[in-house]
Tab-separated table of C-alpha atoms in Angstrom:
chain	number	residue	atom	x	y	z
A	603	UNK	CA	-0.091	-0.018	0.382
A	604	UNK	CA	1.140	2.991	-0.989
A	605	UNK	CA	2.481	5.783	1.672
A	606	UNK	CA	-0.966	7.712	2.060
A	607	UNK	CA	0.996	11.171	3.812
A	608	UNK	CA	3.133	10.927	0.839
A	609	UNK	CA	0.859	11.564	-1.288
A	610	UNK	CA	-1.787	14.676	-1.185
A	611	UNK	CA	-0.718	17.455	0.918
A	612	UNK	CA	-3.202	20.613	2.139
A	613	UNK	CA	0.300	23.403	1.318
A	614	UNK	CA	1.640	22.205	-2.088
A	615	UNK	CA	0.470	24.132	-4.825
A	616	UNK	CA	0.516	21.504	-7.335
A	617	UNK	CA	-3.089	20.452	-8.651
A	618	UNK	CA	-3.865	17.062	-6.879
A	619	UNK	CA	-3.949	14.573	-9.592
A	620	UNK	CA	-0.129	15.379	-10.113
A	621	UNK	CA	0.969	14.525	-5.756
A	622	UNK	CA	-0.421	11.596	-6.974
A	623	UNK	CA	1.717	10.597	-9.639
A	624	UNK	CA	4.300	12.566	-8.110
A	625	UNK	CA	4.114	11.069	-4.976
A	626	UNK	CA	4.055	8.212	-6.230
A	627	UNK	CA	6.747	8.234	-8.212
A	628	UNK	CA	9.080	8.922	-5.465
A	629	UNK	CA	8.136	5.972	-3.709
A	630	UNK	CA	8.866	3.730	-6.828
A	631	UNK	CA	12.117	5.576	-7.349
A	632	UNK	CA	13.204	5.117	-3.863
A	633	UNK	CA	12.342	1.306	-3.576
A	634	UNK	CA	9.414	1.834	-1.070
A	635	UNK	CA	7.369	0.389	-3.383
A	636	UNK	CA	8.847	-2.747	-5.044
A	637	UNK	CA	9.176	-3.879	-8.120
A	638	UNK	CA	6.002	-6.554	-8.701
A	639	UNK	CA	3.262	-4.508	-6.294
A	640	UNK	CA	0.373	-4.664	-7.064
A	641	UNK	CA	-1.141	-0.764	-6.283
A	642	UNK	CA	-4.654	-0.392	-4.704
A	643	UNK	CA	-8.471	-0.013	-7.684
A	644	UNK	CA	-8.666	4.131	-8.774
A	645	UNK	CA	-11.837	3.882	-6.765
A	646	UNK	CA	-10.586	2.522	-3.493
A	647	UNK	CA	-7.391	4.966	-3.724
A	648	UNK	CA	-9.722	7.688	-4.488
A	649	UNK	CA	-11.723	6.308	-1.654
A	650	UNK	CA	-8.707	6.552	1.495
A	651	UNK	CA	-6.943	10.387	-0.884
A	652	UNK	CA	-10.973	11.593	-0.452
A	653	UNK	CA	-10.707	12.824	-4.420
A	654	UNK	CA	-12.737	11.781	-7.395
A	655	UNK	CA	-11.402	9.108	-8.656
A	656	UNK	CA	-10.869	10.537	-12.843
A	657	UNK	CA	-7.655	11.773	-10.547
A	658	UNK	CA	-6.057	8.164	-9.518
A	659	UNK	CA	-7.147	7.440	-12.713
A	660	UNK	CA	-5.876	10.331	-14.740
A	661	UNK	CA	-1.765	9.941	-12.236
A	662	UNK	CA	-2.262	5.866	-12.334
A	663	UNK	CA	-2.399	7.118	-16.827
A	664	UNK	CA	0.823	9.229	-16.425
A	665	UNK	CA	2.786	6.330	-14.470
A	666	UNK	CA	1.650	4.272	-16.925
A	667	UNK	CA	2.878	5.592	-19.806
A	668	UNK	CA	5.922	7.093	-18.169
A	669	UNK	CA	7.465	3.016	-17.757
A	670	UNK	CA	7.095	3.082	-13.721
A	671	UNK	CA	3.404	1.701	-14.086
A	672	UNK	CA	2.592	-1.536	-15.620
A	673	UNK	CA	-1.177	-2.136	-16.562
A	674	UNK	CA	-2.594	-5.992	-16.623
A	675	UNK	CA	-5.767	-6.604	-18.149
A	676	UNK	CA	-8.403	-7.912	-15.171
A	677	UNK	CA	-6.045	-8.395	-13.176
A	678	UNK	CA	-4.848	-4.458	-11.919
A	679	UNK	CA	-1.439	-1.655	-11.806
A	680	UNK	CA	1.622	-2.735	-10.826
A	681	UNK	CA	4.745	-1.424	-9.908
A	682	UNK	CA	7.508	-2.114	-13.214
A	683	UNK	CA	11.538	-2.104	-11.877
A	684	UNK	CA	13.039	0.532	-12.870
A	685	UNK	CA	13.930	1.937	-9.392
A	686	UNK	CA	17.671	2.319	-9.931
A	687	UNK	CA	17.974	3.222	-12.784
A	688	UNK	CA	15.405	6.053	-12.114
A	689	UNK	CA	16.728	9.629	-10.587
A	690	UNK	CA	14.646	11.277	-7.227
A	691	UNK	CA	12.537	13.870	-8.019
A	692	UNK	CA	11.990	17.139	-5.490
A	693	UNK	CA	8.371	16.606	-3.444
A	694	UNK	CA	5.820	18.500	-5.400
A	695	UNK	CA	5.338	20.586	-2.509
A	696	UNK	CA	8.227	22.815	-3.057
A	697	UNK	CA	8.006	23.170	-7.527
A	698	UNK	CA	7.326	26.588	-8.410
A	699	UNK	CA	3.795	27.626	-8.527
A	700	UNK	CA	2.576	27.060	-12.208
A	701	UNK	CA	6.124	25.938	-13.836
A	702	UNK	CA	6.278	22.270	-16.072
A	703	UNK	CA	8.029	19.800	-13.207
A	704	UNK	CA	10.418	18.804	-16.750
A	705	UNK	CA	11.887	22.132	-17.242
A	706	UNK	CA	10.783	24.831	-15.729
A	707	UNK	CA	10.209	27.243	-18.473
A	708	UNK	CA	6.105	26.922	-19.612
A	709	UNK	CA	5.202	26.403	-22.620
A	710	UNK	CA	8.306	25.378	-25.080
A	711	UNK	CA	6.616	24.873	-29.140
A	712	UNK	CA	7.910	21.967	-30.715
A	713	UNK	CA	9.203	20.032	-27.208
A	714	UNK	CA	8.848	16.560	-26.225
A	715	UNK	CA	7.589	16.106	-22.295
A	716	UNK	CA	10.891	13.676	-20.885
A	717	UNK	CA	8.455	12.149	-17.909
A	718	UNK	CA	6.727	10.939	-20.675
A	719	UNK	CA	9.849	8.826	-21.638
A	720	UNK	CA	9.378	5.015	-20.768
A	721	UNK	CA	12.017	4.954	-18.323
A	722	UNK	CA	11.349	1.040	-18.115
A	723	UNK	CA	11.044	-0.630	-20.816
A	724	UNK	CA	14.003	0.688	-22.776
A	725	UNK	CA	16.479	0.279	-19.612
A	726	UNK	CA	15.058	-3.739	-20.639
A	727	UNK	CA	15.481	-3.247	-23.791
A	728	UNK	CA	19.573	-1.660	-23.107
A	729	UNK	CA	19.649	-4.384	-20.713
A	730	UNK	CA	19.321	-7.203	-22.662
A	731	UNK	CA	21.802	-5.851	-25.316
A	732	UNK	CA	24.226	-5.674	-23.596
A	733	UNK	CA	24.018	-9.239	-22.645
A	734	UNK	CA	23.562	-10.413	-25.670
A	735	UNK	CA	25.004	-8.360	-28.240
A	736	UNK	CA	27.664	-5.397	-26.387
A	737	UNK	CA	29.481	-4.689	-29.855
A	738	UNK	CA	26.637	-3.492	-31.345
A	739	UNK	CA	26.873	-0.494	-28.688
A	740	UNK	CA	30.388	0.518	-29.450
A	741	UNK	CA	31.289	-0.532	-32.902
A	742	UNK	CA	29.430	-0.073	-36.162
A	743	UNK	CA	31.115	-1.248	-40.009
A	744	UNK	CA	27.932	0.123	-42.180
A	745	UNK	CA	28.493	4.401	-42.200
A	746	UNK	CA	24.362	3.928	-43.320
A	747	UNK	CA	24.153	2.976	-39.741
A	748	UNK	CA	23.079	0.040	-37.084
A	749	UNK	CA	21.853	-3.005	-39.912
A	750	UNK	CA	19.042	-3.600	-37.456
A	751	UNK	CA	17.761	-0.946	-36.702
A	752	UNK	CA	17.835	0.296	-40.252
A	753	UNK	CA	15.381	-2.333	-40.863
A	754	UNK	CA	12.939	-1.330	-38.386
A	755	UNK	CA	12.800	1.745	-39.289
A	756	UNK	CA	11.701	0.862	-43.217
A	757	UNK	CA	9.194	-1.257	-41.640
A	758	UNK	CA	7.582	1.699	-39.251
A	759	UNK	CA	8.460	3.734	-42.324
A	760	UNK	CA	5.607	1.702	-43.686
A	761	UNK	CA	3.650	1.495	-40.652
A	762	UNK	CA	2.670	4.839	-40.294
A	763	UNK	CA	3.795	7.107	-43.662
A	764	UNK	CA	3.040	4.839	-45.783
A	765	UNK	CA	6.854	4.956	-47.911
A	766	UNK	CA	7.699	1.561	-49.537
A	767	UNK	CA	11.467	1.211	-48.671
A	768	UNK	CA	14.370	-1.185	-48.007
A	769	UNK	CA	16.626	-1.354	-45.039
A	770	UNK	CA	19.157	-0.209	-47.772
A	771	UNK	CA	17.384	3.023	-48.707
A	772	UNK	CA	17.816	4.071	-45.063
A	773	UNK	CA	20.656	6.266	-43.328
A	774	UNK	CA	21.116	7.299	-39.434
A	775	UNK	CA	21.650	10.411	-39.069
A	776	UNK	CA	22.977	12.302	-35.904
A	777	UNK	CA	18.788	13.981	-35.657
A	778	UNK	CA	16.907	15.483	-38.242
A	779	UNK	CA	18.670	18.575	-38.338
A	780	UNK	CA	21.559	16.073	-39.481
A	781	UNK	CA	19.514	14.489	-42.024
A	782	UNK	CA	18.565	18.192	-43.506
A	783	UNK	CA	22.219	19.635	-44.045
A	784	UNK	CA	23.619	16.490	-45.781
A	785	UNK	CA	21.196	16.018	-47.846
A	786	UNK	CA	21.520	19.831	-48.882
A	787	UNK	CA	24.558	19.859	-49.124
A	788	UNK	CA	24.849	16.145	-51.214
A	789	UNK	CA	21.952	17.910	-53.368
A	790	UNK	CA	22.094	21.773	-53.728
A	791	UNK	CA	25.504	21.878	-55.898
A	792	UNK	CA	25.113	24.644	-57.761
A	793	UNK	CA	23.025	26.288	-54.339
A	794	UNK	CA	19.604	26.347	-55.836
A	795	UNK	CA	16.999	25.658	-53.017
A	796	UNK	CA	13.608	26.800	-52.816
A	797	UNK	CA	12.673	26.962	-48.537
A	798	UNK	CA	9.085	27.842	-46.584
A	799	UNK	CA	8.845	31.769	-46.115
A	800	UNK	CA	8.173	31.640	-42.525
A	801	UNK	CA	9.717	27.797	-42.230
A	802	UNK	CA	12.230	26.172	-40.118
A	803	UNK	CA	14.822	28.107	-38.797
A	804	UNK	CA	18.014	26.409	-38.779
A	805	UNK	CA	17.674	25.360	-41.811
A	806	UNK	CA	17.074	29.128	-43.193
A	807	UNK	CA	20.922	29.973	-41.422
A	808	UNK	CA	22.402	26.485	-42.959
A	809	UNK	CA	21.602	28.220	-46.058
A	810	UNK	CA	23.231	30.895	-45.476
A	811	UNK	CA	25.544	29.680	-44.601
A	812	UNK	CA	26.443	28.253	-46.953
A	813	UNK	CA	25.465	31.169	-49.568
A	814	UNK	CA	22.851	29.720	-51.917
A	815	UNK	CA	20.449	31.006	-53.277
A	816	UNK	CA	17.125	30.815	-51.877
A	817	UNK	CA	13.768	30.920	-53.264
A	818	UNK	CA	11.356	31.903	-50.744
A	819	UNK	CA	7.906	29.715	-50.911
A	820	UNK	CA	4.917	31.727	-50.180
A	821	UNK	CA	2.919	29.631	-46.991
A	822	UNK	CA	-1.001	29.686	-47.113
A	823	UNK	CA	-3.300	27.674	-44.638
A	824	UNK	CA	-2.591	24.707	-46.471
A	825	UNK	CA	1.268	24.721	-46.811
A	826	UNK	CA	3.505	26.242	-49.398
A	827	UNK	CA	2.569	27.561	-52.532
A	828	UNK	CA	4.085	25.667	-55.472
A	829	UNK	CA	6.297	28.454	-56.944
A	830	UNK	CA	6.464	29.156	-61.175
A	831	UNK	CA	10.377	27.845	-61.865
A	832	UNK	CA	10.964	25.056	-59.403
A	833	UNK	CA	14.474	25.046	-57.238
A	834	UNK	CA	17.223	22.087	-58.233
A	835	UNK	CA	16.224	21.111	-54.825
A	836	UNK	CA	12.849	22.607	-52.479
A	837	UNK	CA	12.817	21.810	-48.855
A	838	UNK	CA	8.737	21.016	-47.855
A	839	UNK	CA	6.583	19.992	-44.511
A	840	UNK	CA	4.160	18.810	-46.448
A	841	UNK	CA	2.120	16.905	-43.441
A	842	UNK	CA	2.662	19.765	-40.468
A	843	UNK	CA	3.971	23.137	-41.848
A	844	UNK	CA	6.535	24.419	-39.850
A	845	UNK	CA	5.650	26.810	-37.965
A	846	UNK	CA	2.182	27.225	-39.350
A	847	UNK	CA	0.802	24.292	-38.920
A	848	UNK	CA	-0.692	23.234	-42.838
A	849	UNK	CA	-1.102	19.798	-44.160
A	850	UNK	CA	-1.038	20.047	-47.937
A	851	UNK	CA	-3.356	18.727	-49.851
A	852	UNK	CA	-2.299	15.468	-52.033
A	853	UNK	CA	-3.477	17.719	-55.129
A	854	UNK	CA	-0.770	20.386	-54.770
A	855	UNK	CA	1.846	17.480	-53.404
A	856	UNK	CA	1.268	15.559	-56.066
A	857	UNK	CA	1.630	19.319	-58.047
A	858	UNK	CA	5.106	19.555	-56.395
A	859	UNK	CA	6.472	16.009	-57.274
A	860	UNK	CA	6.003	16.370	-60.950
A	861	UNK	CA	7.202	19.852	-60.834
A	862	UNK	CA	10.335	18.540	-59.457
A	863	UNK	CA	11.041	15.348	-61.986
A	864	UNK	CA	9.894	17.570	-64.947
A	865	UNK	CA	12.860	20.334	-64.052
A	866	UNK	CA	14.817	16.973	-62.724
A	867	UNK	CA	15.450	17.841	-59.518
A	868	UNK	CA	14.571	16.667	-55.662
A	869	UNK	CA	12.525	17.363	-52.721
A	870	UNK	CA	13.214	17.013	-49.044
A	871	UNK	CA	10.562	15.907	-47.388
A	872	UNK	CA	11.104	17.323	-43.336
A	873	UNK	CA	8.562	15.285	-41.503
A	874	UNK	CA	9.931	16.111	-38.120
A	875	UNK	CA	6.197	15.549	-36.137
A	876	UNK	CA	3.255	14.459	-38.088
A	877	UNK	CA	2.858	11.142	-35.957
A	878	UNK	CA	1.121	13.834	-33.921
A	879	UNK	CA	-1.912	14.051	-35.681
A	880	UNK	CA	-5.076	14.230	-33.269
A	881	UNK	CA	-7.848	13.626	-35.073
A	882	UNK	CA	-8.146	10.539	-37.304
A	883	UNK	CA	-4.679	9.158	-38.622
A	884	UNK	CA	-1.384	10.123	-39.565
A	885	UNK	CA	-1.453	11.267	-43.200
A	886	UNK	CA	0.899	9.650	-45.578
A	887	UNK	CA	3.961	10.996	-45.929
A	888	UNK	CA	5.023	12.709	-49.432
A	889	UNK	CA	7.471	10.123	-49.948
A	890	UNK	CA	4.832	7.507	-49.763
A	891	UNK	CA	2.994	9.289	-53.173
A	892	UNK	CA	6.639	9.230	-54.854
A	893	UNK	CA	7.204	7.343	-58.213
A	894	UNK	CA	9.370	8.903	-60.023
A	895	UNK	CA	11.801	9.089	-56.887
A	896	UNK	CA	12.742	12.737	-56.631
A	897	UNK	CA	11.512	12.818	-52.878
A	898	UNK	CA	14.246	12.505	-49.913
A	899	UNK	CA	12.179	11.538	-46.485
A	900	UNK	CA	14.314	13.031	-43.428
A	901	UNK	CA	12.813	11.689	-39.980
A	902	UNK	CA	13.477	12.329	-36.566
A	903	UNK	CA	13.578	10.159	-33.302
A	904	UNK	CA	14.166	13.452	-31.613
A	905	UNK	CA	9.893	14.423	-30.991
A	906	UNK	CA	8.635	11.240	-30.978
A	907	UNK	CA	10.882	9.306	-29.126
A	908	UNK	CA	14.055	11.708	-26.818
A	909	UNK	CA	16.228	14.099	-27.693
A	910	UNK	CA	18.289	12.869	-26.354
A	911	UNK	CA	18.975	10.344	-28.438
A	912	UNK	CA	20.308	12.684	-31.253
A	913	UNK	CA	19.330	9.751	-33.981
A	914	UNK	CA	16.954	10.471	-36.866
A	915	UNK	CA	17.119	9.257	-40.617
A	916	UNK	CA	17.106	9.529	-44.577
A	917	UNK	CA	15.053	7.194	-46.239
A	918	UNK	CA	16.757	7.793	-49.370
A	919	UNK	CA	15.590	7.020	-53.489
A	920	UNK	CA	16.516	3.907	-54.845
A	921	UNK	CA	18.273	6.024	-57.139
A	922	UNK	CA	20.210	8.128	-54.879
A	923	UNK	CA	21.498	5.807	-52.657
A	924	UNK	CA	25.163	4.525	-54.347
A	925	UNK	CA	25.679	8.307	-54.653
A	926	UNK	CA	25.045	8.948	-50.339
A	927	UNK	CA	27.621	5.489	-50.213
A	928	UNK	CA	30.288	7.386	-51.136
A	929	UNK	CA	30.246	10.659	-50.743
A	930	UNK	CA	30.395	8.332	-46.739
A	931	UNK	CA	33.085	5.921	-46.121
A	932	UNK	CA	32.526	6.219	-42.314
A	933	UNK	CA	29.341	6.109	-39.888
A	934	UNK	CA	28.740	9.811	-39.398
A	935	UNK	CA	29.581	11.042	-35.977
A	936	UNK	CA	27.198	12.579	-35.185
A	937	UNK	CA	24.225	9.803	-34.981
A	938	UNK	CA	24.918	7.659	-31.157
A	939	UNK	CA	26.009	4.148	-32.252
A	940	UNK	CA	25.667	3.293	-28.601
A	941	UNK	CA	21.697	3.957	-28.536
A	942	UNK	CA	20.996	2.401	-31.993
A	943	UNK	CA	20.673	-1.083	-31.119
A	944	UNK	CA	18.815	-0.754	-28.279
A	945	UNK	CA	16.532	1.706	-30.621
A	946	UNK	CA	15.838	-0.859	-32.922
A	947	UNK	CA	14.550	-4.058	-30.336
A	948	UNK	CA	12.723	-1.489	-28.979
A	949	UNK	CA	11.383	-1.203	-31.874
A	950	UNK	CA	11.234	-4.687	-33.101
A	951	UNK	CA	9.576	-5.344	-29.978
A	952	UNK	CA	5.790	-3.052	-30.764
A	953	UNK	CA	7.145	-0.653	-27.604
A	954	UNK	CA	7.897	2.002	-29.878
A	955	UNK	CA	4.525	1.447	-31.971
A	956	UNK	CA	3.033	1.815	-28.494
A	957	UNK	CA	4.849	4.744	-27.028
A	958	UNK	CA	3.288	6.291	-29.953
A	959	UNK	CA	0.043	5.812	-29.291
A	960	UNK	CA	0.766	6.916	-25.635
A	961	UNK	CA	2.426	10.436	-26.634
A	962	UNK	CA	-0.334	10.867	-28.772
A	963	UNK	CA	-3.269	10.405	-26.667
A	964	UNK	CA	-1.770	12.883	-23.961
A	965	UNK	CA	-1.331	15.204	-26.482
A	966	UNK	CA	-4.038	15.144	-27.095
A	967	UNK	CA	-4.943	16.600	-24.151
A	968	UNK	CA	-2.931	18.649	-23.859
A	969	UNK	CA	-3.268	19.570	-27.384
A	970	UNK	CA	-7.196	20.296	-26.769
A	971	UNK	CA	-6.301	22.616	-23.507
A	972	UNK	CA	-4.368	24.901	-24.544
A	973	UNK	CA	-6.768	25.634	-28.434
A	974	UNK	CA	-9.577	25.617	-26.031
A	975	UNK	CA	-7.454	28.385	-23.557
A	976	UNK	CA	-6.656	30.443	-26.917
A	977	UNK	CA	-10.127	30.455	-27.996
A	978	UNK	CA	-11.560	32.455	-25.475
A	979	UNK	CA	-8.824	34.815	-26.307
A	980	UNK	CA	-10.967	38.355	-27.589
A	981	UNK	CA	-10.121	38.532	-31.040
A	982	UNK	CA	-8.311	41.611	-31.249
A	983	UNK	CA	-5.593	40.504	-30.022
A	984	UNK	CA	-5.389	37.451	-32.738
A	985	UNK	CA	-6.255	34.324	-34.684
A	986	UNK	CA	-5.286	31.006	-35.116
A	987	UNK	CA	-6.394	28.325	-36.900
A	988	UNK	CA	-7.633	24.641	-34.639
A	989	UNK	CA	-4.788	21.832	-37.089
A	990	UNK	CA	-5.273	19.079	-34.746
A	991	UNK	CA	-2.069	18.008	-34.934
A	992	UNK	CA	1.647	18.940	-33.889
A	993	UNK	CA	3.135	19.701	-30.796
A	994	UNK	CA	3.148	23.883	-30.931
A	995	UNK	CA	-0.124	25.928	-31.868
A	996	UNK	CA	0.934	29.305	-34.583
A	997	UNK	CA	-1.557	31.980	-32.999
A	998	UNK	CA	-1.027	35.180	-35.227
A	999	UNK	CA	-1.519	38.429	-34.000
A	1000	UNK	CA	-3.196	41.384	-35.346
A	1001	UNK	CA	-1.405	44.072	-36.398
A	1002	UNK	CA	0.327	46.238	-34.893
A	1003	UNK	CA	0.746	43.485	-32.022
A	1004	UNK	CA	4.919	43.123	-31.594
A	1005	UNK	CA	5.587	39.346	-31.223
A	1006	UNK	CA	9.387	39.800	-30.218
A	1007	UNK	CA	8.238	42.494	-27.397
A	1008	UNK	CA	5.475	39.958	-25.767
A	1009	UNK	CA	8.281	37.326	-26.323
A	1010	UNK	CA	10.660	38.590	-24.318
A	1011	UNK	CA	8.375	39.859	-21.228
A	1012	UNK	CA	6.725	36.128	-21.557
A	1013	UNK	CA	10.311	35.475	-21.450
A	1014	UNK	CA	11.617	36.923	-18.044
A	1015	UNK	CA	7.670	35.884	-16.608
A	1016	UNK	CA	9.316	31.926	-16.943
A	1017	UNK	CA	7.769	31.540	-21.196
A	1018	UNK	CA	9.523	29.513	-22.751
A	1019	UNK	CA	7.159	30.713	-26.558
A	1020	UNK	CA	8.804	32.272	-29.555
A	1021	UNK	CA	8.030	34.690	-31.498
A	1022	UNK	CA	6.291	33.898	-35.420
A	1023	UNK	CA	8.480	36.721	-36.851
A	1024	UNK	CA	11.768	34.500	-36.413
A	1025	UNK	CA	11.389	32.315	-38.348
A	1026	UNK	CA	10.145	34.375	-41.391
A	1027	UNK	CA	13.186	36.516	-43.268
A	1028	UNK	CA	10.995	39.338	-43.920
A	1029	UNK	CA	9.803	38.887	-40.510
A	1030	UNK	CA	6.736	40.376	-41.282
A	1031	UNK	CA	4.634	37.515	-40.026
A	1032	UNK	CA	3.643	38.085	-36.156
A	1033	UNK	CA	2.594	35.816	-33.517
A	1034	UNK	CA	3.822	33.531	-31.394
A	1035	UNK	CA	4.417	29.727	-31.282
A	1036	UNK	CA	2.961	28.303	-27.982
A	1037	UNK	CA	3.992	24.293	-26.738
A	1038	UNK	CA	1.797	22.654	-24.747
A	1039	UNK	CA	3.844	19.220	-24.898
A	1040	UNK	CA	5.610	19.560	-21.370
A	1041	UNK	CA	2.402	21.169	-19.220
A	1042	UNK	CA	-0.924	18.823	-17.728
A	1043	UNK	CA	-4.038	20.287	-19.830
A	1044	UNK	CA	-4.803	21.484	-15.896
A	1045	UNK	CA	-1.604	23.340	-16.042
A	1046	UNK	CA	-2.411	24.730	-19.798
A	1047	UNK	CA	-5.384	25.900	-17.661
A	1048	UNK	CA	-3.547	27.912	-15.695
A	1049	UNK	CA	-1.050	29.534	-17.193
A	1050	UNK	CA	-2.733	30.763	-20.706
A	1051	UNK	CA	-4.737	33.154	-18.451
A	1052	UNK	CA	-1.073	34.341	-17.279
A	1053	UNK	CA	-0.021	34.419	-21.096
A	1054	UNK	CA	-3.389	36.400	-22.061
A	1055	UNK	CA	-2.231	39.313	-19.492
A	1056	UNK	CA	2.054	39.582	-20.875
A	1057	UNK	CA	-0.295	39.758	-24.730
A	1058	UNK	CA	-2.694	42.748	-23.801
A	1059	UNK	CA	0.409	44.094	-21.705
A	1060	UNK	CA	1.251	45.004	-25.508
A	1061	UNK	CA	-1.588	45.832	-27.130
């Protein structure tokens, strides 16, 4: 039985759900709730604590998603064997009121919640590889990456993104940015590049550092608009445009592919957070439509799994495999070798797919909380589109409200929101990029009025 006195405190400022989950997490970490122990039913614990059953259910669900607890059908909730690997947390009562328990900064766009990371299952995969294939943790023969991970990535891309590919077409990189830069370096031989505006800042900076000539594509409500003259290399975020959030229609995707093939050019598809679509199923990737071998797919594990792994991947058209192999004579130093085989094991066991589904369910609740709060903001401040996808929401400010001044003031108050104008090379776009993944729904509902006050102060 958990120590009930450590689950709720009358003086604590955190919500009851957070107090319960934090208290249980601490007791599991220190070993007072041992591995394999069955916890009380949610109804029984709710009665003992004097709270609603839904509060306990939410706390249990969070810890199941994190890997601290395991739900066994028809049997109950049990403690996982993770205590030796966990890091003790400060009690909930010592936390700064309203601040994210993860990073201390609120509403960070594009940032996954580290507490959703499946600690227990991941640790088991590492242990299994350490026992069975220790050499795979320190040595890599193929410059394209671990062969088992590449095979799993090809299967995953087929299941989730509709891409037909073999392991030979997969190249493991040190994150999405490393993959984007590698593809642009090898394909934009004459420096002719088309980028979205507004778009992904690291890509814009990389092109500027290379001195490349950039054609800026206008971005509408549904994504980038096809330019009149195709570029040698076109970089797109078609499934969830960054930062505005639109989804490029099938007809527009096909038009890009046809124009690129006619021009003998290339499309680099940056698919950074497409798994997180909260209404219906994820939209098939643009590369799934490519019949002429002109689209390079860029994926990442930073958004879906962990930033710390620094792993991403390219899926190359068959005609580009030899060209990339000729350029990579050694494994890329930016892709961590140690994590590759354990990640392959994690994916082959089905844990990765289950993790994505859990994360999508949790982030959907947080998206709703953020979007519902924004819908209550006065119309004279601006507007946003409810795309039901991604890891941030773009709120377009009414002119002439300055987004950079708001961001500066918000950061001083503990918010990690970003200015939309930073993503636009012209600086004309004015808005706020607001995240939600690292905060619980009740935290978001408390944070958004504070952010609203900051925006109002700049009108």
